[in-house]
Amino acid sequence: MTPAIPLVLLTGFLGSGKTTLLNRLLAQPDMADTLVIINEYGAASLDHLLVAHSAEQQVIELASGCVCCTLRSDLAQTLRDAPWRFARGGRRQFERVIIETTGLADPAPVLRTLMQDGRLAARYAHATTLTTVDATHARGQLDAHPEVLRQITGADRLLVSKSDLATPADVAGLRDTLARLNPFAPHTDLRDDVRATELFAPAAPGVVRYRPVAPSTADAGHGVRADRFVLDAPVSAARLSGWLSAWPSIAGPALLRMKALIDVADMPPAVLHGVQHTLYPEQRLAAWPGDGDGTNRRSTLVFITQGMAVETLRAHVARLGAIHSD
């Protein structure tokens, strides 16, 4: 079988440095065979002219609307056509795809398109979602623009830009805010020597990466809450399957992010990952990570929500099994 083509989603609010970062990455030798799809908001397009690329790099511009809404069908068709559209002698001329969304985009609908379109899911593999965050303006933008919150919580890695223009105290405060809003995502300062191979590498299989959070830990400024649930006993495969099929009943804009490591009875453990309506394909591990023989393993589920009652989450998780009480 032909290996899936890695796909990277690059998001970030207006002026947060996406195009500047893209130029830095495309200049690196490892990025020579890259297809870049750029979306801009409105009829006056410019970003595609500002992206420096070599003859081996293809840049497509999707204009006239937001890639996360009106252009979802165009994006899907572009991705379907790309392997033959950019081929020479029957050979595909790109090894990876970067989609740079408009600064006003919510990444979740884009991810849902990639997951739910069978032809795309068979050909492309979502590698990571990167979000640029402006150190000088992000905290004010969070209060004024809901898109910023969704970009931050949907990220697999947060890329802090313009930290040289902010005070150390402001940068530290921003990092604390980012850690509360998205405890899963590591931070990278774009002043550092950023390598594309490191940014684009997917998280290690089975690693549910998040900072420890107490149940019902809230970010008072934005109404965002992180809740962690631990189950007392392994979950049967049939119960897990039924629980996953009920995902639409709990998912939606209020459920910003979910990650879970599930102890499945008599089977390898499962890794789950969801963003709003989108539930990623379930992953299975060869062994329980981190503790050797796995004697201390317990299913752990972490939800990041905005405006969703903890009782609703608890009732949903309880369908999997008894929740451990400390």
Short mmCIF file of C-alpha atoms in Angstrom, two decimals:
data_model
loop_
_atom_site.label_atom_id
_atom_site.label_comp_id
_atom_site.label_asym_id
_atom_site.label_seq_id
_atom_site.Cartn_x
_atom_site.Cartn_y
_atom_site.Cartn_z
CA MET A 1 0.00 0.00 0.00
CA THR A 2 1.13 3.57 -0.69
CA PRO A 3 2.02 5.35 2.57
CA ALA A 4 -0.36 8.13 3.57
CA ILE A 5 0.76 11.67 2.79
CA PRO A 6 1.46 13.66 6.00
CA LEU A 7 -0.69 16.76 6.32
CA VAL A 8 0.05 19.70 8.62
CA LEU A 9 -2.55 22.31 9.56
CA LEU A 10 -1.07 25.75 10.30
CA THR A 11 -3.41 28.15 12.09
CA GLY A 12 -3.13 31.35 14.08
CA PHE A 13 -4.93 34.65 14.37
CA LEU A 14 -4.44 37.56 11.98
CA GLY A 15 -0.92 38.93 12.16
CA SER A 16 0.44 36.18 14.40
CA GLY A 17 3.24 35.25 12.01
CA LYS A 18 1.99 32.25 10.00
CA THR A 19 3.41 33.40 6.66
CA THR A 20 6.72 34.44 8.22
CA LEU A 21 7.01 31.01 9.81
CA LEU A 22 6.05 29.30 6.57
CA ASN A 23 8.83 31.10 4.73
CA ARG A 24 11.36 29.99 7.34
CA LEU A 25 10.23 26.40 7.10
CA LEU A 26 10.11 26.24 3.30
CA ALA A 27 13.71 27.46 3.14
CA GLN A 28 14.89 24.31 4.91
CA PRO A 29 16.24 21.50 2.69
CA ASP A 30 13.94 18.89 4.24
CA MET A 31 10.91 20.83 2.97
CA ALA A 32 11.75 20.76 -0.75
CA ASP A 33 8.89 18.42 -1.73
CA THR A 34 6.05 20.28 -0.06
CA LEU A 35 2.61 21.23 -1.34
CA VAL A 36 1.31 24.42 0.33
CA ILE A 37 -2.39 25.31 0.30
CA ILE A 38 -3.03 28.87 1.42
CA ASN A 39 -6.43 30.28 2.30
CA GLU A 40 -7.13 33.97 2.65
CA TYR A 41 -10.21 35.78 3.87
CA GLY A 42 -12.01 37.99 1.39
CA ALA A 43 -11.47 38.77 -2.25
CA ALA A 44 -8.17 40.64 -1.93
CA SER A 45 -5.56 37.90 -1.73
CA LEU A 46 -1.91 38.51 -0.97
CA ASP A 47 -0.36 35.76 1.18
CA HIS A 48 0.35 33.46 -1.77
CA LEU A 49 2.56 36.23 -3.24
CA LEU A 50 4.49 36.57 0.03
CA VAL A 51 5.40 32.90 0.41
CA ALA A 52 8.89 32.19 -0.93
CA HIS A 53 9.13 28.76 -2.48
CA SER A 54 11.40 26.83 -4.79
CA ALA A 55 10.54 25.17 -8.09
CA GLU A 56 10.03 21.89 -6.22
CA GLN A 57 7.38 23.44 -3.96
CA GLN A 58 3.82 23.92 -5.15
CA VAL A 59 1.60 26.67 -3.75
CA ILE A 60 -2.15 26.72 -4.26
CA GLU A 61 -4.28 29.64 -3.15
CA LEU A 62 -7.88 29.11 -2.08
CA ALA A 63 -9.50 32.52 -1.95
CA SER A 64 -13.04 33.98 -1.75
CA GLY A 65 -13.84 32.58 1.67
CA CYS A 66 -12.74 30.77 4.81
CA VAL A 67 -11.26 27.31 4.33
CA CYS A 68 -13.12 26.11 7.42
CA CYS A 69 -16.59 26.90 6.10
CA THR A 70 -17.50 27.99 2.56
CA LEU A 71 -14.41 26.44 1.03
CA ARG A 72 -14.45 23.05 2.71
CA SER A 73 -15.66 21.36 -0.47
CA ASP A 74 -13.03 23.21 -2.51
CA LEU A 75 -10.33 22.15 -0.08
CA ALA A 76 -11.44 18.53 -0.25
CA GLN A 77 -11.46 18.60 -4.06
CA THR A 78 -8.04 20.25 -4.16
CA LEU A 79 -6.61 17.51 -1.95
CA ARG A 80 -8.24 14.77 -4.03
CA ASP A 81 -6.85 16.21 -7.27
CA ALA A 82 -3.38 17.12 -6.00
CA PRO A 83 -1.62 13.75 -6.47
CA TRP A 84 -2.34 13.65 -10.21
CA ARG A 85 -2.39 17.42 -10.74
CA PHE A 86 1.16 17.68 -9.42
CA ALA A 87 2.68 14.60 -11.00
CA ARG A 88 5.40 14.05 -13.55
CA GLY A 89 5.83 10.83 -15.39
CA GLY A 90 3.17 9.25 -13.21
CA ARG A 91 5.01 10.16 -10.00
CA ARG A 92 3.61 12.49 -7.35
CA GLN A 93 5.83 15.55 -6.88
CA PHE A 94 5.18 16.28 -3.21
CA GLU A 95 5.80 14.33 -0.01
CA ARG A 96 3.78 16.41 2.46
CA VAL A 97 1.05 19.05 2.55
CA ILE A 98 0.78 22.23 4.63
CA ILE A 99 -2.59 23.96 4.84
CA GLU A 100 -2.29 27.54 6.07
CA THR A 101 -5.73 28.72 7.14
CA THR A 102 -7.00 32.26 7.31
CA GLY A 103 -6.46 33.99 10.63
CA LEU A 104 -10.22 33.85 11.26
CA ALA A 105 -10.51 30.09 10.87
CA ASP A 106 -11.71 27.52 13.37
CA PRO A 107 -9.50 24.47 12.68
CA ALA A 108 -12.07 21.92 13.84
CA PRO A 109 -14.24 21.89 10.68
CA VAL A 110 -11.14 21.47 8.52
CA LEU A 111 -10.09 18.47 10.59
CA ARG A 112 -13.61 17.07 10.37
CA THR A 113 -13.49 17.28 6.58
CA LEU A 114 -10.23 15.34 6.55
CA MET A 115 -11.57 12.69 8.91
CA GLN A 116 -15.00 12.19 7.37
CA ASP A 117 -14.09 12.16 3.68
CA GLY A 118 -13.19 8.54 3.02
CA ARG A 119 -11.04 9.26 -0.02
CA LEU A 120 -9.03 11.87 1.85
CA ALA A 121 -8.66 9.71 4.95
CA ALA A 122 -7.29 6.91 2.77
CA ARG A 123 -4.70 9.15 1.13
CA TYR A 124 -3.69 11.70 3.79
CA ALA A 125 -2.71 11.39 7.44
CA HIS A 126 -3.09 14.41 9.70
CA ALA A 127 0.35 14.78 11.28
CA THR A 128 -0.13 17.80 13.53
CA THR A 129 -1.92 21.12 14.03
CA LEU A 130 0.34 24.10 14.69
CA THR A 131 -0.98 27.42 16.02
CA THR A 132 1.01 30.65 16.07
CA VAL A 133 0.33 32.92 19.05
CA ASP A 134 1.33 36.60 19.09
CA ALA A 135 2.98 37.32 22.45
CA THR A 136 2.19 41.03 22.20
CA HIS A 137 -1.54 40.78 21.47
CA ALA A 138 -2.82 37.27 22.20
CA ARG A 139 -4.21 37.90 25.66
CA GLY A 140 -6.32 40.81 24.43
CA GLN A 141 -7.36 38.87 21.31
CA LEU A 142 -8.54 35.98 23.45
CA ASP A 143 -11.06 38.27 25.12
CA ALA A 144 -12.28 39.78 21.86
CA HIS A 145 -12.18 36.97 19.30
CA PRO A 146 -13.52 33.44 19.95
CA GLU A 147 -11.52 32.16 16.97
CA VAL A 148 -8.31 32.64 18.93
CA LEU A 149 -9.52 30.35 21.71
CA ARG A 150 -10.49 27.63 19.22
CA GLN A 151 -7.16 27.88 17.43
CA ILE A 152 -5.25 27.58 20.70
CA THR A 153 -7.28 24.69 22.12
CA GLY A 154 -7.18 22.83 18.80
CA ALA A 155 -3.39 22.94 18.55
CA ASP A 156 -0.99 20.04 18.97
CA ARG A 157 1.83 22.55 19.38
CA LEU A 158 1.71 26.27 20.21
CA LEU A 159 4.25 28.54 18.52
CA VAL A 160 4.82 31.80 20.39
CA SER A 161 5.81 34.66 18.08
CA LYS A 162 7.09 38.20 18.78
CA SER A 163 8.21 37.36 22.29
CA ASP A 164 11.14 39.75 21.78
CA LEU A 165 8.60 42.59 21.59
CA ALA A 166 6.90 41.67 24.88
CA THR A 167 8.15 41.93 28.45
CA PRO A 168 9.34 38.76 30.19
CA ALA A 169 6.43 39.08 32.61
CA ASP A 170 3.93 39.28 29.73
CA VAL A 171 5.47 36.24 28.03
CA ALA A 172 5.37 34.27 31.28
CA GLY A 173 1.74 35.27 31.81
CA LEU A 174 0.85 34.22 28.28
CA ARG A 175 2.51 30.84 28.76
CA ASP A 176 0.52 30.30 31.95
CA THR A 177 -2.67 31.16 30.06
CA LEU A 178 -1.80 28.80 27.22
CA ALA A 179 -1.04 26.00 29.68
CA ARG A 180 -4.49 26.40 31.23
CA LEU A 181 -6.32 26.64 27.92
CA ASN A 182 -4.52 23.74 26.26
CA PRO A 183 -2.62 21.57 28.74
CA PHE A 184 -1.87 19.04 25.97
CA ALA A 185 0.24 21.25 23.71
CA PRO A 186 3.96 22.00 24.22
CA HIS A 187 5.17 25.55 23.52
CA THR A 188 7.88 26.61 21.08
CA ASP A 189 9.34 30.13 20.99
CA LEU A 190 9.77 31.15 17.34
CA ARG A 191 12.93 33.09 18.25
CA ASP A 192 14.61 29.69 18.57
CA ASP A 193 16.08 27.67 15.72
CA VAL A 194 12.86 26.02 14.58
CA ARG A 195 13.25 22.87 12.51
CA ALA A 196 10.39 21.67 10.36
CA THR A 197 11.17 18.02 11.05
CA GLU A 198 10.65 18.64 14.78
CA LEU A 199 7.49 20.72 14.43
CA PHE A 200 5.86 18.33 12.00
CA ALA A 201 6.64 15.17 13.91
CA PRO A 202 3.43 13.65 15.33
CA ALA A 203 3.22 12.93 19.03
CA ALA A 204 4.60 9.56 20.02
CA PRO A 205 1.89 6.88 19.77
CA GLY A 206 0.18 6.31 23.06
CA VAL A 207 1.42 9.45 24.76
CA VAL A 208 -1.51 11.34 26.20
CA ARG A 209 0.49 14.50 26.68
CA TYR A 210 -0.98 16.99 29.11
CA ARG A 211 0.05 18.81 32.23
CA PRO A 212 -1.53 17.42 35.39
CA VAL A 213 -4.82 19.12 36.05
CA ALA A 214 -7.16 18.82 38.98
CA PRO A 215 -10.80 17.98 38.30
CA SER A 216 -12.82 21.07 37.35
CA THR A 217 -9.81 23.34 36.92
CA ALA A 218 -11.18 26.52 35.37
CA ASP A 219 -9.75 29.46 33.47
CA ALA A 220 -11.91 32.17 34.95
CA GLY A 221 -11.21 34.70 32.20
CA HIS A 222 -12.59 32.60 29.37
CA GLY A 223 -14.92 30.09 30.97
CA VAL A 224 -12.64 27.24 29.90
CA ARG A 225 -12.37 24.24 32.19
CA ALA A 226 -10.15 21.15 32.16
CA ASP A 227 -11.65 18.03 33.75
CA ARG A 228 -9.82 14.76 34.33
CA PHE A 229 -11.55 11.45 35.00
CA VAL A 230 -9.93 8.16 36.01
CA LEU A 231 -11.76 4.84 35.81
CA ASP A 232 -11.45 2.10 38.42
CA ALA A 233 -11.61 -0.91 36.11
CA PRO A 234 -10.74 -1.91 32.54
CA VAL A 235 -13.31 -1.15 29.86
CA SER A 236 -14.69 -3.91 27.65
CA ALA A 237 -14.17 -3.51 23.91
CA ALA A 238 -17.92 -3.62 23.30
CA ARG A 239 -18.60 -0.88 25.87
CA LEU A 240 -15.85 1.30 24.39
CA SER A 241 -17.25 0.84 20.89
CA GLY A 242 -20.72 1.86 22.05
CA TRP A 243 -19.32 4.86 23.89
CA LEU A 244 -17.46 6.03 20.81
CA SER A 245 -20.56 5.67 18.64
CA ALA A 246 -22.34 8.08 21.02
CA TRP A 247 -19.69 10.77 20.47
CA PRO A 248 -22.06 13.08 18.51
CA SER A 249 -24.32 13.30 21.56
CA ILE A 250 -21.57 14.93 23.63
CA ALA A 251 -19.40 16.60 21.00
CA GLY A 252 -19.88 20.14 19.74
CA PRO A 253 -18.44 23.64 19.96
CA ALA A 254 -18.44 23.53 23.78
CA LEU A 255 -16.16 20.48 23.82
CA LEU A 256 -12.92 22.08 22.72
CA ARG A 257 -10.61 19.10 23.15
CA MET A 258 -10.43 15.55 24.49
CA LYS A 259 -7.59 13.09 24.95
CA ALA A 260 -7.78 9.72 26.61
CA LEU A 261 -5.77 6.59 27.32
CA ILE A 262 -8.16 3.67 27.83
CA ASP A 263 -7.39 0.36 29.52
CA VAL A 264 -9.30 -2.11 27.32
CA ALA A 265 -10.00 -5.50 28.93
CA ASP A 266 -7.99 -8.35 27.40
CA MET A 267 -6.78 -6.09 24.60
CA PRO A 268 -4.06 -3.50 23.98
CA PRO A 269 -4.79 -0.03 25.41
CA ALA A 270 -6.51 2.55 23.21
CA VAL A 271 -5.64 6.19 22.59
CA LEU A 272 -8.49 8.58 21.80
CA HIS A 273 -8.31 12.14 20.55
CA GLY A 274 -11.17 14.51 19.71
CA VAL A 275 -11.62 18.15 18.72
CA GLN A 276 -15.18 19.48 18.94
CA HIS A 277 -17.28 17.33 16.56
CA THR A 278 -14.26 15.47 15.20
CA LEU A 279 -13.22 12.15 16.69
CA TYR A 280 -9.92 10.87 15.36
CA PRO A 281 -9.48 7.20 14.46
CA GLU A 282 -8.83 5.11 17.54
CA GLN A 283 -5.19 4.06 18.03
CA ARG A 284 -4.04 0.83 19.69
CA LEU A 285 -0.75 0.41 21.54
CA ALA A 286 1.37 -2.70 21.71
CA ALA A 287 1.72 -2.26 25.48
CA TRP A 288 0.73 0.07 28.28
CA PRO A 289 3.20 2.98 28.24
CA GLY A 290 5.29 4.27 31.06
CA ASP A 291 5.03 1.81 33.95
CA GLY A 292 6.66 -1.39 32.80
CA ASP A 293 4.28 -4.28 33.50
CA GLY A 294 1.19 -2.03 33.54
CA THR A 295 0.03 -3.11 37.00
CA ASN A 296 -0.86 0.49 37.92
CA ARG A 297 -2.64 1.33 34.74
CA ARG A 298 -6.00 3.08 34.77
CA SER A 299 -8.04 4.69 32.04
CA THR A 300 -7.61 8.46 32.05
CA LEU A 301 -9.75 10.93 30.14
CA VAL A 302 -9.15 14.70 29.97
CA PHE A 303 -11.68 17.16 28.53
CA ILE A 304 -11.22 20.85 27.82
CA THR A 305 -14.60 22.55 27.59
CA GLN A 306 -16.22 25.97 27.51
CA GLY A 307 -19.71 26.32 28.92
CA MET A 308 -20.29 22.59 29.46
CA ALA A 309 -21.40 21.43 32.90
CA VAL A 310 -19.06 19.00 34.63
CA GLU A 311 -22.10 16.86 35.47
CA THR A 312 -22.72 16.36 31.74
CA LEU A 313 -19.16 15.16 31.26
CA ARG A 314 -19.26 12.94 34.32
CA ALA A 315 -22.47 11.27 33.15
CA HIS A 316 -20.94 10.66 29.74
CA VAL A 317 -17.72 9.18 31.16
CA ALA A 318 -19.71 7.04 33.63
CA ARG A 319 -21.10 5.11 30.66
CA LEU A 320 -17.63 3.66 30.32
CA GLY A 321 -17.39 2.53 33.94
CA ALA A 322 -17.11 3.58 37.56
CA ILE A 323 -15.14 6.81 38.02
CA HIS A 324 -12.37 6.67 40.58
CA SER A 325 -12.85 8.95 43.57
CA ASP A 326 -9.70 10.20 45.32
#
